[in-house]
Amino acid sequence: MAEPGQNRKIAALRSSNCVYLFILGDIMDKYMQIALKEAQKSLLTDDVPIGAVIVENDTIIAKGHNTREKTHLITRHAEINAIEKACKKKKTWHLDDCILYVTLEPCKMCIEVIKQARIKQVIYAAKQEKQVNLKDPDMIKLENVENSSILLKEFFKNKRK
């Protein structure tokens, strides 16, 4: 909440049926403002307006927005789109020195991708009000199938040489 006497600005995103309001404080980071502009692109394809920006050494290396509805792909969240662009640009999946700015708290899927990418910090604007609790799929491990384990062990054994 705003403290008494603080200056606040209000930004709005408009879609055909809704207006999304964001309160911007004086100290709001310039990268979050860029992420918010990126989120506006999602509205053009009726996607949830979420934007992400990845920054390394005070330089933007990638931006992304939701394209799930546009692409019909479940993984096309803003964070993942930005991470993929950053990995491509850096030619590595190790984003150790990067900070991710995103307009909405990341979902569980995106958090796992962020961890795998080794991103050191996530800064988000809006709290995820409703986490979707999806049912876990039935997981069945086949017994006496060793080829997969052997393949993986050999791969990592050779990597360590």
PDB file of N, CA and C in Angstrom, residues 33-129:
ATOM      1  N   GLN A  33       9.191  -1.173 -15.678  1.00  0.00           N
ATOM      2  CA  GLN A  33       8.383  -0.397 -16.616  1.00  0.00           C
ATOM      3  C   GLN A  33       8.497  -0.986 -18.023  1.00  0.00           C
ATOM      4  N   ILE A  34       9.685  -1.446 -18.387  1.00  0.00           N
ATOM      5  CA  ILE A  34       9.882  -2.068 -19.700  1.00  0.00           C
ATOM      6  C   ILE A  34       9.142  -3.408 -19.749  1.00  0.00           C
ATOM      7  N   ALA A  35       9.168  -4.160 -18.645  1.00  0.00           N
ATOM      8  CA  ALA A  35       8.419  -5.428 -18.574  1.00  0.00           C
ATOM      9  C   ALA A  35       6.920  -5.165 -18.734  1.00  0.00           C
ATOM     10  N   LEU A  36       6.434  -4.088 -18.151  1.00  0.00           N
ATOM     11  CA  LEU A  36       5.021  -3.730 -18.272  1.00  0.00           C
ATOM     12  C   LEU A  36       4.664  -3.403 -19.725  1.00  0.00           C
ATOM     13  N   LYS A  37       5.561  -2.700 -20.413  1.00  0.00           N
ATOM     14  CA  LYS A  37       5.334  -2.424 -21.840  1.00  0.00           C
ATOM     15  C   LYS A  37       5.334  -3.726 -22.639  1.00  0.00           C
ATOM     16  N   GLU A  38       6.205  -4.646 -22.273  1.00  0.00           N
ATOM     17  CA  GLU A  38       6.256  -5.952 -22.935  1.00  0.00           C
ATOM     18  C   GLU A  38       4.941  -6.704 -22.708  1.00  0.00           C
ATOM     19  N   ALA A  39       4.372  -6.584 -21.504  1.00  0.00           N
ATOM     20  CA  ALA A  39       3.102  -7.248 -21.177  1.00  0.00           C
ATOM     21  C   ALA A  39       1.974  -6.783 -22.097  1.00  0.00           C
ATOM     22  N   GLN A  40       2.020  -5.533 -22.493  1.00  0.00           N
ATOM     23  CA  GLN A  40       0.978  -4.993 -23.366  1.00  0.00           C
ATOM     24  C   GLN A  40       0.898  -5.749 -24.690  1.00  0.00           C
ATOM     25  N   LYS A  41       2.010  -6.295 -25.150  1.00  0.00           N
ATOM     26  CA  LYS A  41       2.018  -7.053 -26.409  1.00  0.00           C
ATOM     27  C   LYS A  41       1.128  -8.288 -26.323  1.00  0.00           C
ATOM     28  N   SER A  42       1.007  -8.851 -25.115  1.00  0.00           N
ATOM     29  CA  SER A  42       0.171 -10.045 -24.932  1.00  0.00           C
ATOM     30  C   SER A  42      -1.294  -9.758 -25.214  1.00  0.00           C
ATOM     31  N   LEU A  43      -1.717  -8.553 -24.966  1.00  0.00           N
ATOM     32  CA  LEU A  43      -3.122  -8.196 -25.167  1.00  0.00           C
ATOM     33  C   LEU A  43      -3.536  -8.286 -26.632  1.00  0.00           C
ATOM     34  N   LEU A  44      -2.591  -8.113 -27.526  1.00  0.00           N
ATOM     35  CA  LEU A  44      -2.897  -8.159 -28.951  1.00  0.00           C
ATOM     36  C   LEU A  44      -3.364  -9.538 -29.405  1.00  0.00           C
ATOM     37  N   THR A  45      -2.980 -10.568 -28.645  1.00  0.00           N
ATOM     38  CA  THR A  45      -3.359 -11.939 -29.006  1.00  0.00           C
ATOM     39  C   THR A  45      -4.257 -12.565 -27.942  1.00  0.00           C
ATOM     40  N   ASP A  46      -4.856 -11.733 -27.115  1.00  0.00           N
ATOM     41  CA  ASP A  46      -5.766 -12.179 -26.059  1.00  0.00           C
ATOM     42  C   ASP A  46      -5.084 -13.095 -25.042  1.00  0.00           C
ATOM     43  N   ASP A  47      -3.777 -12.890 -24.858  1.00  0.00           N
ATOM     44  CA  ASP A  47      -3.040 -13.607 -23.819  1.00  0.00           C
ATOM     45  C   ASP A  47      -3.069 -12.789 -22.537  1.00  0.00           C
ATOM     46  N   VAL A  48      -2.883 -13.459 -21.418  1.00  0.00           N
ATOM     47  CA  VAL A  48      -2.802 -12.768 -20.129  1.00  0.00           C
ATOM     48  C   VAL A  48      -1.618 -11.803 -20.191  1.00  0.00           C
ATOM     49  N   PRO A  49      -1.820 -10.530 -19.833  1.00  0.00           N
ATOM     50  CA  PRO A  49      -0.752  -9.533 -20.004  1.00  0.00           C
ATOM     51  C   PRO A  49       0.345  -9.638 -18.951  1.00  0.00           C
ATOM     52  N   ILE A  50       1.338 -10.435 -19.257  1.00  0.00           N
ATOM     53  CA  ILE A  50       2.502 -10.591 -18.389  1.00  0.00           C
ATOM     54  C   ILE A  50       3.740 -10.359 -19.243  1.00  0.00           C
ATOM     55  N   GLY A  51       4.671  -9.569 -18.717  1.00  0.00           N
ATOM     56  CA  GLY A  51       5.909  -9.283 -19.415  1.00  0.00           C
ATOM     57  C   GLY A  51       7.103  -9.589 -18.544  1.00  0.00           C
ATOM     58  N   ALA A  52       8.230  -9.901 -19.180  1.00  0.00           N
ATOM     59  CA  ALA A  52       9.458 -10.220 -18.458  1.00  0.00           C
ATOM     60  C   ALA A  52      10.648  -9.588 -19.167  1.00  0.00           C
ATOM     61  N   VAL A  53      11.625  -9.194 -18.356  1.00  0.00           N
ATOM     62  CA  VAL A  53      12.862  -8.612 -18.864  1.00  0.00           C
ATOM     63  C   VAL A  53      14.017  -9.266 -18.111  1.00  0.00           C
ATOM     64  N   ILE A  54      15.056  -9.664 -18.837  1.00  0.00           N
ATOM     65  CA  ILE A  54      16.249 -10.224 -18.202  1.00  0.00           C
ATOM     66  C   ILE A  54      17.384  -9.235 -18.367  1.00  0.00           C
ATOM     67  N   VAL A  55      18.030  -8.933 -17.236  1.00  0.00           N
ATOM     68  CA  VAL A  55      19.070  -7.916 -17.186  1.00  0.00           C
ATOM     69  C   VAL A  55      20.368  -8.548 -16.688  1.00  0.00           C
ATOM     70  N   GLU A  56      21.465  -8.198 -17.367  1.00  0.00           N
ATOM     71  CA  GLU A  56      22.794  -8.618 -16.937  1.00  0.00           C
ATOM     72  C   GLU A  56      23.696  -7.394 -16.964  1.00  0.00           C
ATOM     73  N   ASN A  57      24.329  -7.093 -15.843  1.00  0.00           N
ATOM     74  CA  ASN A  57      25.219  -5.930 -15.741  1.00  0.00           C
ATOM     75  C   ASN A  57      24.544  -4.651 -16.226  1.00  0.00           C
ATOM     76  N   ASP A  58      23.332  -4.421 -15.756  1.00  0.00           N
ATOM     77  CA  ASP A  58      22.556  -3.219 -16.096  1.00  0.00           C
ATOM     78  C   ASP A  58      22.261  -3.075 -17.584  1.00  0.00           C
ATOM     79  N   THR A  59      22.244  -4.201 -18.296  1.00  0.00           N
ATOM     80  CA  THR A  59      21.901  -4.204 -19.713  1.00  0.00           C
ATOM     81  C   THR A  59      20.811  -5.234 -19.958  1.00  0.00           C
ATOM     82  N   ILE A  60      19.781  -4.834 -20.672  1.00  0.00           N
ATOM     83  CA  ILE A  60      18.720  -5.783 -21.028  1.00  0.00           C
ATOM     84  C   ILE A  60      19.262  -6.735 -22.083  1.00  0.00           C
ATOM     85  N   ILE A  61      19.189  -8.034 -21.792  1.00  0.00           N
ATOM     86  CA  ILE A  61      19.644  -9.017 -22.784  1.00  0.00           C
ATOM     87  C   ILE A  61      18.476  -9.761 -23.428  1.00  0.00           C
ATOM     88  N   ALA A  62      17.289  -9.699 -22.807  1.00  0.00           N
ATOM     89  CA  ALA A  62      16.129 -10.372 -23.413  1.00  0.00           C
ATOM     90  C   ALA A  62      14.837  -9.843 -22.797  1.00  0.00           C
ATOM     91  N   LYS A  63      13.781  -9.909 -23.611  1.00  0.00           N
ATOM     92  CA  LYS A  63      12.430  -9.557 -23.162  1.00  0.00           C
ATOM     93  C   LYS A  63      11.488 -10.640 -23.653  1.00  0.00           C
ATOM     94  N   GLY A  64      10.380 -10.813 -22.931  1.00  0.00           N
ATOM     95  CA  GLY A  64       9.385 -11.775 -23.368  1.00  0.00           C
ATOM     96  C   GLY A  64       8.021 -11.421 -22.812  1.00  0.00           C
ATOM     97  N   HIS A  65       7.005 -11.928 -23.463  1.00  0.00           N
ATOM     98  CA  HIS A  65       5.632 -11.747 -22.991  1.00  0.00           C
ATOM     99  C   HIS A  65       4.874 -13.039 -23.237  1.00  0.00           C
ATOM    100  N   ASN A  66       3.724 -13.166 -22.598  1.00  0.00           N
ATOM    101  CA  ASN A  66       2.904 -14.367 -22.758  1.00  0.00           C
ATOM    102  C   ASN A  66       2.473 -14.531 -24.210  1.00  0.00           C
ATOM    103  N   THR A  67       2.624 -15.763 -24.713  1.00  0.00           N
ATOM    104  CA  THR A  67       2.149 -16.080 -26.060  1.00  0.00           C
ATOM    105  C   THR A  67       1.453 -17.443 -26.065  1.00  0.00           C
ATOM    106  N   ARG A  68       0.949 -17.848 -24.932  1.00  0.00           N
ATOM    107  CA  ARG A  68       0.334 -19.165 -24.786  1.00  0.00           C
ATOM    108  C   ARG A  68      -0.885 -19.343 -25.681  1.00  0.00           C
ATOM    109  N   GLU A  69      -1.761 -18.369 -25.703  1.00  0.00           N
ATOM    110  CA  GLU A  69      -2.953 -18.451 -26.546  1.00  0.00           C
ATOM    111  C   GLU A  69      -2.583 -18.347 -28.022  1.00  0.00           C
ATOM    112  N   LYS A  70      -1.663 -17.465 -28.324  1.00  0.00           N
ATOM    113  CA  LYS A  70      -1.236 -17.252 -29.713  1.00  0.00           C
ATOM    114  C   LYS A  70      -0.607 -18.511 -30.310  1.00  0.00           C
ATOM    115  N   THR A  71       0.236 -19.184 -29.530  1.00  0.00           N
ATOM    116  CA  THR A  71       0.979 -20.338 -30.044  1.00  0.00           C
ATOM    117  C   THR A  71       0.313 -21.674 -29.735  1.00  0.00           C
ATOM    118  N   HIS A  72      -0.664 -21.656 -28.832  1.00  0.00           N
ATOM    119  CA  HIS A  72      -1.322 -22.884 -28.370  1.00  0.00           C
ATOM    120  C   HIS A  72      -0.327 -23.826 -27.691  1.00  0.00           C
ATOM    121  N   LEU A  73       0.681 -23.240 -27.040  1.00  0.00           N
ATOM    122  CA  LEU A  73       1.687 -24.010 -26.327  1.00  0.00           C
ATOM    123  C   LEU A  73       1.671 -23.622 -24.855  1.00  0.00           C
ATOM    124  N   ILE A  74       1.538 -24.600 -23.994  1.00  0.00           N
ATOM    125  CA  ILE A  74       1.398 -24.376 -22.553  1.00  0.00           C
ATOM    126  C   ILE A  74       2.630 -23.706 -21.934  1.00  0.00           C
ATOM    127  N   THR A  75       3.798 -23.895 -22.541  1.00  0.00           N
ATOM    128  CA  THR A  75       5.040 -23.378 -21.958  1.00  0.00           C
ATOM    129  C   THR A  75       5.382 -21.951 -22.370  1.00  0.00           C
ATOM    130  N   ARG A  76       4.554 -21.301 -23.145  1.00  0.00           N
ATOM    131  CA  ARG A  76       4.892 -19.981 -23.673  1.00  0.00           C
ATOM    132  C   ARG A  76       4.573 -18.860 -22.703  1.00  0.00           C
ATOM    133  N   HIS A  77       5.044 -18.999 -21.471  1.00  0.00           N
ATOM    134  CA  HIS A  77       4.911 -17.939 -20.471  1.00  0.00           C
ATOM    135  C   HIS A  77       5.975 -16.875 -20.733  1.00  0.00           C
ATOM    136  N   ALA A  78       5.728 -15.682 -20.259  1.00  0.00           N
ATOM    137  CA  ALA A  78       6.642 -14.554 -20.475  1.00  0.00           C
ATOM    138  C   ALA A  78       8.052 -14.877 -19.990  1.00  0.00           C
ATOM    139  N   GLU A  79       8.155 -15.471 -18.796  1.00  0.00           N
ATOM    140  CA  GLU A  79       9.465 -15.771 -18.219  1.00  0.00           C
ATOM    141  C   GLU A  79      10.248 -16.747 -19.095  1.00  0.00           C
ATOM    142  N   ILE A  80       9.576 -17.787 -19.552  1.00  0.00           N
ATOM    143  CA  ILE A  80      10.248 -18.804 -20.364  1.00  0.00           C
ATOM    144  C   ILE A  80      10.636 -18.238 -21.723  1.00  0.00           C
ATOM    145  N   ASN A  81       9.771 -17.447 -22.316  1.00  0.00           N
ATOM    146  CA  ASN A  81      10.114 -16.807 -23.590  1.00  0.00           C
ATOM    147  C   ASN A  81      11.358 -15.930 -23.443  1.00  0.00           C
ATOM    148  N   ALA A  82      11.425 -15.155 -22.353  1.00  0.00           N
ATOM    149  CA  ALA A  82      12.589 -14.293 -22.118  1.00  0.00           C
ATOM    150  C   ALA A  82      13.840 -15.126 -21.832  1.00  0.00           C
ATOM    151  N   ILE A  83      13.702 -16.180 -21.045  1.00  0.00           N
ATOM    152  CA  ILE A  83      14.853 -17.031 -20.723  1.00  0.00           C
ATOM    153  C   ILE A  83      15.410 -17.680 -21.986  1.00  0.00           C
ATOM    154  N   GLU A  84      14.537 -18.170 -22.846  1.00  0.00           N
ATOM    155  CA  GLU A  84      15.011 -18.790 -24.087  1.00  0.00           C
ATOM    156  C   GLU A  84      15.766 -17.790 -24.962  1.00  0.00           C
ATOM    157  N   LYS A  85      15.270 -16.571 -25.040  1.00  0.00           N
ATOM    158  CA  LYS A  85      15.960 -15.545 -25.829  1.00  0.00           C
ATOM    159  C   LYS A  85      17.324 -15.209 -25.223  1.00  0.00           C
ATOM    160  N   ALA A  86      17.369 -15.117 -23.890  1.00  0.00           N
ATOM    161  CA  ALA A  86      18.635 -14.811 -23.212  1.00  0.00           C
ATOM    162  C   ALA A  86      19.654 -15.931 -23.423  1.00  0.00           C
ATOM    163  N   CYS A  87      19.203 -17.167 -23.329  1.00  0.00           N
ATOM    164  CA  CYS A  87      20.101 -18.313 -23.544  1.00  0.00           C
ATOM    165  C   CYS A  87      20.645 -18.312 -24.970  1.00  0.00           C
ATOM    166  N   LYS A  88      19.791 -18.021 -25.910  1.00  0.00           N
ATOM    167  CA  LYS A  88      20.213 -17.981 -27.309  1.00  0.00           C
ATOM    168  C   LYS A  88      21.245 -16.872 -27.527  1.00  0.00           C
ATOM    169  N   LYS A  89      20.979 -15.710 -26.936  1.00  0.00           N
ATOM    170  CA  LYS A  89      21.889 -14.577 -27.100  1.00  0.00           C
ATOM    171  C   LYS A  89      23.240 -14.855 -26.452  1.00  0.00           C
ATOM    172  N   LYS A  90      23.229 -15.447 -25.263  1.00  0.00           N
ATOM    173  CA  LYS A  90      24.473 -15.720 -24.545  1.00  0.00           C
ATOM    174  C   LYS A  90      25.147 -17.027 -24.990  1.00  0.00           C
ATOM    175  N   LYS A  91      24.417 -17.827 -25.764  1.00  0.00           N
ATOM    176  CA  LYS A  91      24.909 -19.135 -26.219  1.00  0.00           C
ATOM    177  C   LYS A  91      25.236 -20.057 -25.047  1.00  0.00           C
ATOM    178  N   THR A  92      24.414 -19.974 -24.009  1.00  0.00           N
ATOM    179  CA  THR A  92      24.523 -20.852 -22.841  1.00  0.00           C
ATOM    180  C   THR A  92      23.210 -20.810 -22.082  1.00  0.00           C
ATOM    181  N   TRP A  93      22.939 -21.874 -21.341  1.00  0.00           N
ATOM    182  CA  TRP A  93      21.747 -21.883 -20.504  1.00  0.00           C
ATOM    183  C   TRP A  93      22.063 -21.427 -19.085  1.00  0.00           C
ATOM    184  N   HIS A  94      23.310 -21.085 -18.827  1.00  0.00           N
ATOM    185  CA  HIS A  94      23.729 -20.582 -17.501  1.00  0.00           C
ATOM    186  C   HIS A  94      23.547 -19.064 -17.472  1.00  0.00           C
ATOM    187  N   LEU A  95      22.538 -18.618 -16.788  1.00  0.00           N
ATOM    188  CA  LEU A  95      22.259 -17.180 -16.684  1.00  0.00           C
ATOM    189  C   LEU A  95      22.569 -16.694 -15.268  1.00  0.00           C
ATOM    190  N   ASP A  96      23.704 -17.133 -14.745  1.00  0.00           N
ATOM    191  CA  ASP A  96      24.090 -16.901 -13.348  1.00  0.00           C
ATOM    192  C   ASP A  96      24.072 -15.444 -12.910  1.00  0.00           C
ATOM    193  N   ASP A  97      24.492 -14.553 -13.761  1.00  0.00           N
ATOM    194  CA  ASP A  97      24.622 -13.150 -13.374  1.00  0.00           C
ATOM    195  C   ASP A  97      23.423 -12.307 -13.789  1.00  0.00           C
ATOM    196  N   CYS A  98      22.320 -12.963 -14.045  1.00  0.00           N
ATOM    197  CA  CYS A  98      21.144 -12.255 -14.562  1.00  0.00           C
ATOM    198  C   CYS A  98      20.077 -12.052 -13.499  1.00  0.00           C
ATOM    199  N   ILE A  99      19.300 -11.013 -13.713  1.00  0.00           N
ATOM    200  CA  ILE A  99      18.134 -10.703 -12.875  1.00  0.00           C
ATOM    201  C   ILE A  99      16.923 -10.717 -13.795  1.00  0.00           C
ATOM    202  N   LEU A 100      15.866 -11.353 -13.335  1.00  0.00           N
ATOM    203  CA  LEU A 100      14.612 -11.421 -14.086  1.00  0.00           C
ATOM    204  C   LEU A 100      13.602 -10.480 -13.450  1.00  0.00           C
ATOM    205  N   TYR A 101      13.070  -9.564 -14.246  1.00  0.00           N
ATOM    206  CA  TYR A 101      11.979  -8.691 -13.825  1.00  0.00           C
ATOM    207  C   TYR A 101      10.730  -9.196 -14.519  1.00  0.00           C
ATOM    208  N   VAL A 102       9.673  -9.414 -13.759  1.00  0.00           N
ATOM    209  CA  VAL A 102       8.438  -9.939 -14.349  1.00  0.00           C
ATOM    210  C   VAL A 102       7.247  -9.258 -13.677  1.00  0.00           C
ATOM    211  N   THR A 103       6.208  -9.032 -14.444  1.00  0.00           N
ATOM    212  CA  THR A 103       5.070  -8.254 -13.946  1.00  0.00           C
ATOM    213  C   THR A 103       4.150  -9.037 -13.021  1.00  0.00           C
ATOM    214  N   LEU A 104       4.295 -10.367 -12.984  1.00  0.00           N
ATOM    215  CA  LEU A 104       3.494 -11.208 -12.087  1.00  0.00           C
ATOM    216  C   LEU A 104       4.402 -12.261 -11.474  1.00  0.00           C
ATOM    217  N   GLU A 105       4.185 -12.550 -10.215  1.00  0.00           N
ATOM    218  CA  GLU A 105       4.950 -13.597  -9.539  1.00  0.00           C
ATOM    219  C   GLU A 105       4.930 -14.877 -10.382  1.00  0.00           C
ATOM    220  N   PRO A 106       6.101 -15.465 -10.636  1.00  0.00           N
ATOM    221  CA  PRO A 106       6.154 -16.649 -11.499  1.00  0.00           C
ATOM    222  C   PRO A 106       5.382 -17.846 -10.940  1.00  0.00           C
ATOM    223  N   CYS A 107       4.826 -18.635 -11.856  1.00  0.00           N
ATOM    224  CA  CYS A 107       4.133 -19.866 -11.479  1.00  0.00           C
ATOM    225  C   CYS A 107       5.183 -20.943 -11.156  1.00  0.00           C
ATOM    226  N   LYS A 108       4.710 -22.084 -10.696  1.00  0.00           N
ATOM    227  CA  LYS A 108       5.620 -23.174 -10.313  1.00  0.00           C
ATOM    228  C   LYS A 108       6.466 -23.654 -11.485  1.00  0.00           C
ATOM    229  N   MET A 109       5.885 -23.767 -12.659  1.00  0.00           N
ATOM    230  CA  MET A 109       6.640 -24.202 -13.828  1.00  0.00           C
ATOM    231  C   MET A 109       7.778 -23.220 -14.125  1.00  0.00           C
ATOM    232  N   CYS A 110       7.459 -21.944 -14.124  1.00  0.00           N
ATOM    233  CA  CYS A 110       8.469 -20.941 -14.433  1.00  0.00           C
ATOM    234  C   CYS A 110       9.551 -20.879 -13.360  1.00  0.00           C
ATOM    235  N   ILE A 111       9.171 -21.058 -12.108  1.00  0.00           N
ATOM    236  CA  ILE A 111      10.164 -21.065 -11.028  1.00  0.00           C
ATOM    237  C   ILE A 111      11.188 -22.168 -11.258  1.00  0.00           C
ATOM    238  N   GLU A 112      10.736 -23.333 -11.669  1.00  0.00           N
ATOM    239  CA  GLU A 112      11.668 -24.440 -11.927  1.00  0.00           C
ATOM    240  C   GLU A 112      12.589 -24.117 -13.100  1.00  0.00           C
ATOM    241  N   VAL A 113      12.074 -23.484 -14.141  1.00  0.00           N
ATOM    242  CA  VAL A 113      12.913 -23.087 -15.277  1.00  0.00           C
ATOM    243  C   VAL A 113      13.914 -22.019 -14.842  1.00  0.00           C
ATOM    244  N   ILE A 114      13.472 -21.081 -14.031  1.00  0.00           N
ATOM    245  CA  ILE A 114      14.356 -20.025 -13.505  1.00  0.00           C
ATOM    246  C   ILE A 114      15.500 -20.653 -12.707  1.00  0.00           C
ATOM    247  N   LYS A 115      15.175 -21.632 -11.871  1.00  0.00           N
ATOM    248  CA  LYS A 115      16.214 -22.328 -11.097  1.00  0.00           C
ATOM    249  C   LYS A 115      17.198 -23.036 -12.016  1.00  0.00           C
ATOM    250  N   GLN A 116      16.678 -23.741 -13.019  1.00  0.00           N
ATOM    251  CA  GLN A 116      17.548 -24.463 -13.946  1.00  0.00           C
ATOM    252  C   GLN A 116      18.462 -23.509 -14.715  1.00  0.00           C
ATOM    253  N   ALA A 117      17.974 -22.328 -15.011  1.00  0.00           N
ATOM    254  CA  ALA A 117      18.767 -21.329 -15.736  1.00  0.00           C
ATOM    255  C   ALA A 117      19.777 -20.629 -14.827  1.00  0.00           C
ATOM    256  N   ARG A 118      19.679 -20.902 -13.542  1.00  0.00           N
ATOM    257  CA  ARG A 118      20.609 -20.339 -12.547  1.00  0.00           C
ATOM    258  C   ARG A 118      20.464 -18.823 -12.384  1.00  0.00           C
ATOM    259  N   ILE A 119      19.299 -18.294 -12.682  1.00  0.00           N
ATOM    260  CA  ILE A 119      19.058 -16.854 -12.512  1.00  0.00           C
ATOM    261  C   ILE A 119      19.140 -16.533 -11.024  1.00  0.00           C
ATOM    262  N   LYS A 120      19.907 -15.494 -10.687  1.00  0.00           N
ATOM    263  CA  LYS A 120      20.205 -15.234  -9.275  1.00  0.00           C
ATOM    264  C   LYS A 120      19.113 -14.469  -8.533  1.00  0.00           C
ATOM    265  N   GLN A 121      18.285 -13.737  -9.262  1.00  0.00           N
ATOM    266  CA  GLN A 121      17.274 -12.938  -8.567  1.00  0.00           C
ATOM    267  C   GLN A 121      16.068 -12.718  -9.465  1.00  0.00           C
ATOM    268  N   VAL A 122      14.886 -12.744  -8.849  1.00  0.00           N
ATOM    269  CA  VAL A 122      13.634 -12.469  -9.547  1.00  0.00           C
ATOM    270  C   VAL A 122      12.944 -11.318  -8.830  1.00  0.00           C
ATOM    271  N   ILE A 123      12.572 -10.313  -9.579  1.00  0.00           N
ATOM    272  CA  ILE A 123      11.840  -9.173  -9.036  1.00  0.00           C
ATOM    273  C   ILE A 123      10.497  -9.134  -9.748  1.00  0.00           C
ATOM    274  N   TYR A 124       9.406  -9.204  -8.974  1.00  0.00           N
ATOM    275  CA  TYR A 124       8.079  -9.211  -9.598  1.00  0.00           C
ATOM    276  C   TYR A 124       7.224  -8.095  -9.032  1.00  0.00           C
ATOM    277  N   ALA A 125       6.234  -7.693  -9.822  1.00  0.00           N
ATOM    278  CA  ALA A 125       5.400  -6.548  -9.460  1.00  0.00           C
ATOM    279  C   ALA A 125       4.124  -6.963  -8.734  1.00  0.00           C
ATOM    280  N   ALA A 126       3.414  -7.930  -9.266  1.00  0.00           N
ATOM    281  CA  ALA A 126       2.120  -8.320  -8.698  1.00  0.00           C
ATOM    282  C   ALA A 126       2.224  -9.720  -8.100  1.00  0.00           C
ATOM    283  N   LYS A 127       1.609  -9.889  -6.954  1.00  0.00           N
ATOM    284  CA  LYS A 127       1.575 -11.197  -6.287  1.00  0.00           C
ATOM    285  C   LYS A 127       0.579 -12.094  -6.997  1.00  0.00           C
ATOM    286  N   GLN A 128       0.958 -13.341  -7.146  1.00  0.00           N
ATOM    287  CA  GLN A 128       0.063 -14.348  -7.733  1.00  0.00           C
ATOM    288  C   GLN A 128      -1.092 -14.557  -6.739  1.00  0.00           C
ATOM    289  N   GLU A 129      -2.264 -14.058  -7.062  1.00  0.00           N
ATOM    290  CA  GLU A 129      -3.408 -14.133  -6.146  1.00  0.00           C
ATOM    291  C   GLU A 129      -3.967 -15.541  -6.043  1.00  0.00           C
TER     292      GLU A 129
END
